[in-house]
């Protein structure tokens, strides 16, 4: 008799779960199919029991929280449940409690999220393949930002309280370094670290091996320096950065010149770096280009440094325009922190922080892939489609389309 009751409950749970999954955000699930989430669970070794809140629903719930303007896990769950109840009114009073949903988020391992992020990043690159190249090089922007965390003991122990001009801050910060395709603003990969101990170049180092040979890495002067340029080239990459603030151009002796503001010179490797790594050469050749650009609303002259030495194959004016597109990654961070609510994270555990950031990165790439598909179908420039407008369309139309 007990076994029969258990079977009936399992059947009801399975029915509710299947119904719930059938009416949720299909525009998101078109990009991230259920099969990918289930396969990610299998690859991560996550065996889960049959519940009303399945891994598919939890992943969808957390991604929806990233694009839902209410900035709330509870708000995104209520949105999903309302769409479900609209299709099946008989289940109106059977919504799981907030604690049940929170426990379901905790149960889903971080490894599952890592598998999903990797799959979506690869899909984003595949969709971008036709338009992400410049003169046979795939253009990749790199930059870093920080996100504020709740002041809990676990997060303070892990990330520490950062220090500023006015003393120790009240809340810990987590540092994010991201690689993004310039032409489509899709995320290739990212790394998280402690604000006080992990600098941007430390977090970038393991991601260099994930890039393709011949990729052009575009960054600001935080990613400049002879030692870093050598590392980029050792990984088969080209580079384009702003000149490091400590480098004095007048002290450089040109090897050959293409003009007054365009020349190739030898850049000396620091002795400290060579003592740590004897394989580093004493000098590397780099091209220096002076351009006038509008930075933070003000026009100023800046020097760019690149490994693209051939002026005929890589004209200086095109390189200057290409560097200015680096600012798109700043826009990407704005979309992540403002439109996807990642400026102030809500998770109070280290594991929760990593999962929350992963879900936001998934949300960014899903919206970007939808934009890419729309641009291709409509024959328009992908940069002409608003990210915010796409998010609004997903929120407005997805539940209604699911019910049809």
CSV table of C-alpha atoms in Angstrom, one decimal:
chain,number,residue,atom,x,y,z
A,1,UNK,CA,0.0,0.0,0.0
A,2,UNK,CA,2.9,2.4,0.9
A,3,UNK,CA,4.6,1.6,-2.4
A,4,UNK,CA,1.4,2.3,-4.3
A,5,UNK,CA,1.1,5.7,-2.6
A,6,UNK,CA,4.7,6.5,-3.4
A,7,UNK,CA,4.1,5.5,-7.1
A,8,UNK,CA,1.0,7.8,-7.3
A,9,UNK,CA,3.0,10.7,-5.7
A,10,UNK,CA,5.9,10.2,-8.1
A,11,UNK,CA,3.5,10.1,-11.1
A,12,UNK,CA,1.8,13.3,-9.9
A,13,UNK,CA,5.2,15.0,-9.4
A,14,UNK,CA,6.3,13.8,-12.9
A,15,UNK,CA,3.1,15.2,-14.4
A,16,UNK,CA,3.4,18.6,-12.7
A,17,UNK,CA,7.1,18.8,-13.7
A,18,UNK,CA,6.4,18.0,-17.3
A,19,UNK,CA,3.6,20.5,-17.5
A,20,UNK,CA,5.7,23.2,-15.8
A,21,UNK,CA,8.5,22.7,-18.3
A,22,UNK,CA,6.2,22.8,-21.3
A,23,UNK,CA,4.9,26.4,-20.7
A,24,UNK,CA,8.0,28.2,-19.5
A,25,UNK,CA,10.2,30.6,-21.5
A,26,UNK,CA,10.5,28.9,-24.8
A,27,UNK,CA,12.6,31.6,-26.4
A,28,UNK,CA,15.3,30.9,-23.9
A,29,UNK,CA,14.9,27.1,-24.1
A,30,UNK,CA,15.2,27.3,-27.9
A,31,UNK,CA,18.8,28.6,-27.4
A,32,UNK,CA,19.5,26.4,-24.3
A,33,UNK,CA,17.6,23.1,-24.9
A,34,UNK,CA,16.6,20.9,-22.0
A,35,UNK,CA,18.8,18.1,-23.3
A,36,UNK,CA,21.9,20.3,-22.8
A,37,UNK,CA,21.0,20.9,-19.1
A,38,UNK,CA,20.3,17.2,-18.6
A,39,UNK,CA,23.5,16.2,-20.3
A,40,UNK,CA,25.5,18.8,-18.2
A,41,UNK,CA,24.1,17.1,-15.1
A,42,UNK,CA,25.2,13.7,-16.4
A,43,UNK,CA,28.7,15.0,-17.2
A,44,UNK,CA,29.0,16.6,-13.8
A,45,UNK,CA,28.0,13.4,-12.1
A,46,UNK,CA,24.8,14.9,-10.6
A,47,UNK,CA,22.2,12.3,-9.9
A,48,UNK,CA,18.9,14.0,-8.9
A,49,UNK,CA,15.6,12.7,-7.7
A,50,UNK,CA,12.3,13.3,-9.5
A,51,UNK,CA,11.0,16.5,-8.0
A,52,UNK,CA,8.5,19.2,-9.1
A,53,UNK,CA,11.5,21.6,-9.4
A,54,UNK,CA,13.8,19.9,-11.8
A,55,UNK,CA,17.3,21.1,-12.8
A,56,UNK,CA,15.8,22.4,-16.1
A,57,UNK,CA,13.5,24.6,-14.1
A,58,UNK,CA,16.2,25.8,-11.7
A,59,UNK,CA,18.5,26.8,-14.6
A,60,UNK,CA,15.6,28.6,-16.3
A,61,UNK,CA,14.6,30.3,-13.0
A,62,UNK,CA,18.1,31.7,-12.4
A,63,UNK,CA,18.6,32.8,-16.0
A,64,UNK,CA,15.2,34.5,-15.9
A,65,UNK,CA,16.2,36.3,-12.7
A,66,UNK,CA,19.1,37.8,-14.7
A,67,UNK,CA,16.8,39.5,-17.2
A,68,UNK,CA,13.8,40.1,-15.0
A,69,UNK,CA,13.7,43.9,-14.2
A,70,UNK,CA,12.5,43.3,-10.6
A,71,UNK,CA,16.0,42.3,-9.5
A,72,UNK,CA,14.8,39.3,-7.4
A,73,UNK,CA,15.0,35.6,-7.4
A,74,UNK,CA,11.5,35.5,-5.9
A,75,UNK,CA,10.1,37.8,-8.7
A,76,UNK,CA,11.5,35.5,-11.5
A,77,UNK,CA,10.0,32.4,-9.8
A,78,UNK,CA,6.6,34.1,-9.5
A,79,UNK,CA,6.8,35.0,-13.2
A,80,UNK,CA,7.5,31.3,-14.1
A,81,UNK,CA,4.8,30.0,-11.8
A,82,UNK,CA,2.2,32.6,-13.0
A,83,UNK,CA,2.8,31.5,-16.6
A,84,UNK,CA,2.4,27.9,-15.5
A,85,UNK,CA,-0.9,28.5,-13.6
A,86,UNK,CA,-2.3,30.4,-16.5
A,87,UNK,CA,-2.1,27.2,-18.5
A,88,UNK,CA,-3.1,24.9,-15.7
A,89,UNK,CA,-5.5,26.7,-13.3
A,90,UNK,CA,-6.2,23.6,-11.3
A,91,UNK,CA,-2.6,23.9,-9.8
A,92,UNK,CA,-3.0,27.5,-8.5
A,93,UNK,CA,-2.4,26.7,-4.8
A,94,UNK,CA,0.4,24.2,-5.3
A,95,UNK,CA,3.3,26.6,-5.7
A,96,UNK,CA,6.5,25.5,-3.9
A,97,UNK,CA,7.6,27.7,-1.0
A,98,UNK,CA,10.4,30.2,-1.3
A,99,UNK,CA,12.6,27.9,0.9
A,100,UNK,CA,11.9,24.9,-1.3
A,101,UNK,CA,13.0,26.9,-4.4
A,102,UNK,CA,16.1,28.2,-2.5
A,103,UNK,CA,17.1,24.7,-1.5
A,104,UNK,CA,16.7,23.6,-5.1
A,105,UNK,CA,19.1,26.3,-6.2
A,106,UNK,CA,21.6,25.1,-3.6
A,107,UNK,CA,21.3,21.5,-4.7
A,108,UNK,CA,22.3,22.1,-8.3
A,109,UNK,CA,26.1,21.8,-8.4
A,110,UNK,CA,28.4,24.5,-9.6
A,111,UNK,CA,29.9,22.0,-12.1
A,112,UNK,CA,26.6,21.8,-13.9
A,113,UNK,CA,26.6,25.6,-14.4
A,114,UNK,CA,30.2,25.4,-15.6
A,115,UNK,CA,29.2,22.9,-18.3
A,116,UNK,CA,26.2,25.0,-19.3
A,117,UNK,CA,28.3,28.2,-19.5
A,118,UNK,CA,31.0,26.4,-21.6
A,119,UNK,CA,28.3,25.1,-24.0
A,120,UNK,CA,26.6,28.5,-24.4
A,121,UNK,CA,30.0,30.3,-24.9
A,122,UNK,CA,30.7,27.8,-27.7
A,123,UNK,CA,27.3,28.4,-29.3
A,124,UNK,CA,27.8,32.1,-29.1
A,125,UNK,CA,31.1,31.8,-31.0
A,126,UNK,CA,29.5,29.6,-33.6
A,127,UNK,CA,26.8,32.1,-34.2
A,128,UNK,CA,29.4,34.9,-34.4
A,129,UNK,CA,31.7,33.2,-36.8
A,130,UNK,CA,30.6,34.9,-40.0
A,131,UNK,CA,31.0,38.5,-38.7
A,132,UNK,CA,33.7,38.4,-35.9
A,133,UNK,CA,36.8,38.7,-38.1
A,134,UNK,CA,38.9,41.6,-39.2
A,135,UNK,CA,41.6,40.9,-41.8
A,136,UNK,CA,41.5,37.2,-41.0
A,137,UNK,CA,41.9,37.8,-37.2
A,138,UNK,CA,39.1,37.2,-34.8
A,139,UNK,CA,38.9,40.3,-32.6
A,140,UNK,CA,38.6,39.6,-28.8
A,141,UNK,CA,38.3,42.3,-26.2
A,142,UNK,CA,39.5,41.8,-22.6
A,143,UNK,CA,38.7,43.8,-19.5
A,144,UNK,CA,37.8,43.5,-15.9
A,145,UNK,CA,35.2,44.9,-13.5
A,146,UNK,CA,34.1,44.3,-9.9
A,147,UNK,CA,30.8,43.3,-8.2
A,148,UNK,CA,29.7,44.0,-4.7
A,149,UNK,CA,28.8,41.1,-2.4
A,150,UNK,CA,26.7,40.8,0.8
A,151,UNK,CA,28.7,41.3,4.0
A,152,UNK,CA,28.6,37.7,5.3
A,153,UNK,CA,31.4,35.9,7.2
A,154,UNK,CA,31.9,33.3,4.5
A,155,UNK,CA,32.2,35.9,1.7
A,156,UNK,CA,34.5,38.1,3.8
A,157,UNK,CA,36.8,35.2,4.6
A,158,UNK,CA,36.9,34.2,0.9
A,159,UNK,CA,37.1,37.6,-0.8
A,160,UNK,CA,38.1,39.9,2.0
A,161,UNK,CA,37.0,43.5,2.5
A,162,UNK,CA,38.6,45.8,-0.1
A,163,UNK,CA,40.4,49.0,0.8
A,164,UNK,CA,39.8,52.4,-0.9
A,165,UNK,CA,40.9,56.0,-0.4
A,166,UNK,CA,38.7,56.3,2.7
A,167,UNK,CA,39.7,53.1,4.4
A,168,UNK,CA,38.2,49.6,4.4
A,169,UNK,CA,34.9,49.2,2.6
A,170,UNK,CA,31.9,47.7,4.3
A,171,UNK,CA,31.3,45.1,1.7
A,172,UNK,CA,33.6,42.5,-0.1
A,173,UNK,CA,34.2,42.7,-3.8
A,174,UNK,CA,34.6,40.0,-6.4
A,175,UNK,CA,36.8,40.7,-9.5
A,176,UNK,CA,35.6,39.6,-12.9
A,177,UNK,CA,37.8,39.3,-16.0
A,178,UNK,CA,35.9,38.6,-19.2
A,179,UNK,CA,36.8,37.8,-22.9
A,180,UNK,CA,34.3,39.0,-25.4
A,181,UNK,CA,34.0,39.0,-29.2
A,182,UNK,CA,34.1,42.7,-30.2
A,183,UNK,CA,31.8,42.5,-33.2
A,184,UNK,CA,29.0,40.6,-31.5
A,185,UNK,CA,29.6,41.4,-27.8
A,186,UNK,CA,29.2,37.7,-26.9
A,187,UNK,CA,31.1,36.2,-24.0
A,188,UNK,CA,33.9,33.7,-24.7
A,189,UNK,CA,35.0,33.0,-21.2
A,190,UNK,CA,35.4,34.6,-17.8
A,191,UNK,CA,37.1,34.2,-14.4
A,192,UNK,CA,36.3,35.3,-10.9
A,193,UNK,CA,38.8,36.2,-8.2
A,194,UNK,CA,39.4,38.1,-5.0
A,195,UNK,CA,39.6,41.9,-5.4
A,196,UNK,CA,42.6,42.2,-3.1
A,197,UNK,CA,44.8,39.3,-4.2
A,198,UNK,CA,43.8,38.4,-7.8
A,199,UNK,CA,44.7,41.1,-10.4
A,200,UNK,CA,43.3,41.1,-13.9
A,201,UNK,CA,46.3,39.6,-15.6
A,202,UNK,CA,46.4,36.7,-13.2
A,203,UNK,CA,42.8,35.9,-14.0
A,204,UNK,CA,43.4,36.3,-17.7
A,205,UNK,CA,46.4,34.0,-17.9
A,206,UNK,CA,44.6,30.6,-17.9
A,207,UNK,CA,42.0,31.9,-20.5
A,208,UNK,CA,44.7,32.7,-23.1
A,209,UNK,CA,45.0,29.0,-23.9
A,210,UNK,CA,41.3,28.9,-24.8
A,211,UNK,CA,41.7,31.4,-27.6
A,212,UNK,CA,42.4,30.5,-31.1
A,213,UNK,CA,45.8,30.9,-32.8
A,214,UNK,CA,45.8,34.3,-34.6
A,215,UNK,CA,43.2,35.9,-32.4
A,216,UNK,CA,43.7,39.6,-31.9
A,217,UNK,CA,43.5,40.5,-28.2
A,218,UNK,CA,42.4,44.1,-27.6
A,219,UNK,CA,42.8,45.6,-24.1
A,220,UNK,CA,43.4,48.8,-22.2
A,221,UNK,CA,46.8,49.7,-20.6
A,222,UNK,CA,46.2,47.3,-17.7
A,223,UNK,CA,47.0,44.5,-20.2
A,224,UNK,CA,50.1,46.3,-21.6
A,225,UNK,CA,53.8,45.6,-21.0
A,226,UNK,CA,56.6,43.7,-22.7
A,227,UNK,CA,56.2,40.7,-20.4
A,228,UNK,CA,52.5,40.4,-21.2
A,229,UNK,CA,53.0,40.9,-24.9
A,230,UNK,CA,55.5,38.0,-24.9
A,231,UNK,CA,52.9,35.8,-23.1
A,232,UNK,CA,50.3,36.7,-25.7
A,233,UNK,CA,52.6,35.8,-28.6
A,234,UNK,CA,53.7,32.6,-26.8
A,235,UNK,CA,50.0,31.6,-27.0
A,236,UNK,CA,49.9,32.4,-30.7
A,237,UNK,CA,47.9,35.6,-30.3
A,238,UNK,CA,48.3,39.1,-31.7
A,239,UNK,CA,47.7,42.1,-29.4
A,240,UNK,CA,46.5,45.7,-29.5
A,241,UNK,CA,46.6,47.8,-26.3
A,242,UNK,CA,47.0,51.3,-25.2
A,243,UNK,CA,50.6,52.2,-24.2
A,244,UNK,CA,51.4,51.5,-20.6
A,245,UNK,CA,51.4,54.7,-18.5
A,246,UNK,CA,55.0,54.2,-17.4
A,247,UNK,CA,56.4,53.8,-20.9
A,248,UNK,CA,58.0,56.9,-22.3
A,249,UNK,CA,57.7,57.0,-26.1
A,250,UNK,CA,60.5,59.5,-26.6
A,251,UNK,CA,63.0,57.0,-25.2
A,252,UNK,CA,62.2,54.4,-27.9
A,253,UNK,CA,64.6,54.1,-30.8
A,254,UNK,CA,62.6,53.3,-34.0
A,255,UNK,CA,63.8,50.3,-36.0
A,256,UNK,CA,61.8,51.6,-39.0
A,257,UNK,CA,59.2,54.2,-39.4
A,258,UNK,CA,55.9,54.5,-41.5
A,259,UNK,CA,55.4,58.1,-40.5
A,260,UNK,CA,55.8,60.6,-37.7
A,261,UNK,CA,53.1,58.8,-35.6
A,262,UNK,CA,53.6,55.3,-36.8
A,263,UNK,CA,56.8,53.3,-36.2
A,264,UNK,CA,58.3,50.0,-35.1
A,265,UNK,CA,60.7,49.9,-32.1
A,266,UNK,CA,62.2,47.5,-29.7
A,267,UNK,CA,60.6,47.2,-26.3
A,268,UNK,CA,62.9,46.2,-23.5
A,269,UNK,CA,61.8,43.4,-21.2
A,270,UNK,CA,62.1,44.2,-17.5
A,271,UNK,CA,65.0,42.5,-15.7
A,272,UNK,CA,62.8,41.3,-12.9
A,273,UNK,CA,60.7,39.3,-15.4
A,274,UNK,CA,63.7,37.8,-17.1
A,275,UNK,CA,65.2,36.7,-13.8
A,276,UNK,CA,61.9,34.9,-13.0
A,277,UNK,CA,61.7,33.4,-16.5
A,278,UNK,CA,65.0,33.2,-18.4
A,279,UNK,CA,63.2,32.2,-21.5
A,280,UNK,CA,62.0,35.7,-22.0
A,281,UNK,CA,63.9,37.7,-24.6
A,282,UNK,CA,65.7,40.9,-23.8
A,283,UNK,CA,63.7,42.9,-26.4
A,284,UNK,CA,60.6,42.4,-28.4
A,285,UNK,CA,59.6,44.3,-31.5
A,286,UNK,CA,56.3,46.3,-31.4
A,287,UNK,CA,54.5,48.9,-33.5
A,288,UNK,CA,53.6,52.2,-32.0
A,289,UNK,CA,50.7,54.3,-33.4
A,290,UNK,CA,49.6,57.7,-32.2
A,291,UNK,CA,45.9,58.4,-32.6
A,292,UNK,CA,43.4,61.0,-31.4
A,293,UNK,CA,40.4,59.5,-29.7
A,294,UNK,CA,37.4,60.5,-27.6
A,295,UNK,CA,37.8,58.8,-24.2
A,296,UNK,CA,35.2,59.5,-21.5
A,297,UNK,CA,33.9,62.4,-23.4
A,298,UNK,CA,37.3,64.2,-24.0
A,299,UNK,CA,39.4,64.1,-27.1
A,300,UNK,CA,43.1,63.3,-26.4
A,301,UNK,CA,46.1,61.8,-28.1
A,302,UNK,CA,47.0,58.3,-27.1
A,303,UNK,CA,49.6,55.8,-28.2
A,304,UNK,CA,48.6,52.3,-29.2
A,305,UNK,CA,51.0,49.3,-29.2
A,306,UNK,CA,50.4,46.3,-31.4
A,307,UNK,CA,52.1,43.2,-32.8
A,308,UNK,CA,50.7,43.9,-36.3
A,309,UNK,CA,53.9,45.3,-37.7
A,310,UNK,CA,53.1,45.5,-41.4
A,311,UNK,CA,51.6,48.9,-42.2
A,312,UNK,CA,50.4,47.8,-45.7
A,313,UNK,CA,48.6,44.8,-44.4
A,314,UNK,CA,47.3,46.6,-41.3
A,315,UNK,CA,46.7,50.3,-42.0
A,316,UNK,CA,47.1,52.6,-38.9
A,317,UNK,CA,43.6,54.2,-39.4
A,318,UNK,CA,41.9,50.8,-39.3
A,319,UNK,CA,43.8,49.8,-36.2
A,320,UNK,CA,42.7,53.0,-34.5
A,321,UNK,CA,39.1,52.4,-35.4
A,322,UNK,CA,39.4,48.8,-34.2
A,323,UNK,CA,40.8,49.9,-30.8
A,324,UNK,CA,37.9,52.2,-30.2
A,325,UNK,CA,35.5,49.2,-30.5
A,326,UNK,CA,37.2,48.0,-27.3
A,327,UNK,CA,34.7,50.2,-25.5
A,328,UNK,CA,32.0,47.7,-26.4
A,329,UNK,CA,33.1,45.5,-23.6
A,330,UNK,CA,32.5,48.4,-21.2
A,331,UNK,CA,28.9,48.4,-22.6
A,332,UNK,CA,28.8,44.7,-22.0
A,333,UNK,CA,29.7,45.1,-18.4
A,334,UNK,CA,27.0,47.8,-18.1
A,335,UNK,CA,24.4,45.3,-19.5
A,336,UNK,CA,25.7,42.6,-17.1
A,337,UNK,CA,25.6,44.8,-14.0
A,338,UNK,CA,22.6,47.0,-14.7
A,339,UNK,CA,20.3,45.1,-17.1
A,340,UNK,CA,21.2,41.7,-15.6
A,341,UNK,CA,21.4,42.9,-12.0
A,342,UNK,CA,24.9,41.7,-11.3
A,343,UNK,CA,26.2,45.0,-9.8
A,344,UNK,CA,25.1,43.9,-6.3
A,345,UNK,CA,24.9,40.1,-6.0
A,346,UNK,CA,22.4,38.6,-3.6
A,347,UNK,CA,23.9,35.2,-2.9
A,348,UNK,CA,25.4,34.9,0.6
A,349,UNK,CA,27.7,31.9,0.0
A,350,UNK,CA,30.8,31.5,-2.1
A,351,UNK,CA,29.1,28.7,-4.1
A,352,UNK,CA,26.0,30.8,-4.6
A,353,UNK,CA,28.1,33.7,-5.9
A,354,UNK,CA,29.8,31.6,-8.5
A,355,UNK,CA,26.4,30.2,-9.6
A,356,UNK,CA,24.8,33.6,-9.7
A,357,UNK,CA,27.5,35.0,-11.9
A,358,UNK,CA,27.3,31.9,-14.2
A,359,UNK,CA,23.6,32.4,-14.6
A,360,UNK,CA,24.1,36.1,-15.5
A,361,UNK,CA,26.7,35.2,-18.1
A,362,UNK,CA,24.3,32.6,-19.5
A,363,UNK,CA,21.6,35.3,-19.7
A,364,UNK,CA,23.9,37.6,-21.6
A,365,UNK,CA,24.9,35.0,-24.2
A,366,UNK,CA,21.3,33.8,-24.7
A,367,UNK,CA,20.1,37.3,-25.4
A,368,UNK,CA,23.0,37.9,-27.7
A,369,UNK,CA,22.4,34.7,-29.6
A,370,UNK,CA,18.7,35.7,-30.0
A,371,UNK,CA,19.9,39.1,-31.3
A,372,UNK,CA,22.3,37.4,-33.7
A,373,UNK,CA,19.5,35.2,-35.1
A,374,UNK,CA,17.2,38.2,-35.4
A,375,UNK,CA,19.8,40.3,-37.2
A,376,UNK,CA,20.5,37.5,-39.7
A,377,UNK,CA,16.8,36.9,-40.3
A,378,UNK,CA,16.2,40.7,-40.8
A,379,UNK,CA,19.3,41.4,-42.7
A,380,UNK,CA,20.4,44.2,-40.3
A,381,UNK,CA,23.6,45.0,-38.5
A,382,UNK,CA,23.7,43.2,-35.2
A,383,UNK,CA,24.9,46.4,-33.4
A,384,UNK,CA,21.6,48.1,-34.5
A,385,UNK,CA,19.5,45.8,-32.3
A,386,UNK,CA,19.0,47.0,-28.7
A,387,UNK,CA,20.0,44.6,-25.9
A,388,UNK,CA,17.4,46.2,-23.6
A,389,UNK,CA,14.8,46.0,-26.3
A,390,UNK,CA,15.6,42.3,-26.9
A,391,UNK,CA,15.2,41.6,-23.2
A,392,UNK,CA,11.8,43.4,-23.1
A,393,UNK,CA,10.6,41.4,-26.1
A,394,UNK,CA,11.6,38.1,-24.4
A,395,UNK,CA,9.8,39.1,-21.2
A,396,UNK,CA,6.7,40.4,-23.0
A,397,UNK,CA,6.2,37.7,-25.6
A,398,UNK,CA,7.7,34.5,-24.2
A,399,UNK,CA,4.9,33.6,-21.7
A,400,UNK,CA,2.2,34.4,-24.2
A,401,UNK,CA,3.8,32.4,-27.0
A,402,UNK,CA,4.2,29.4,-24.6
A,403,UNK,CA,0.5,29.4,-23.8
A,404,UNK,CA,-0.4,29.2,-27.5
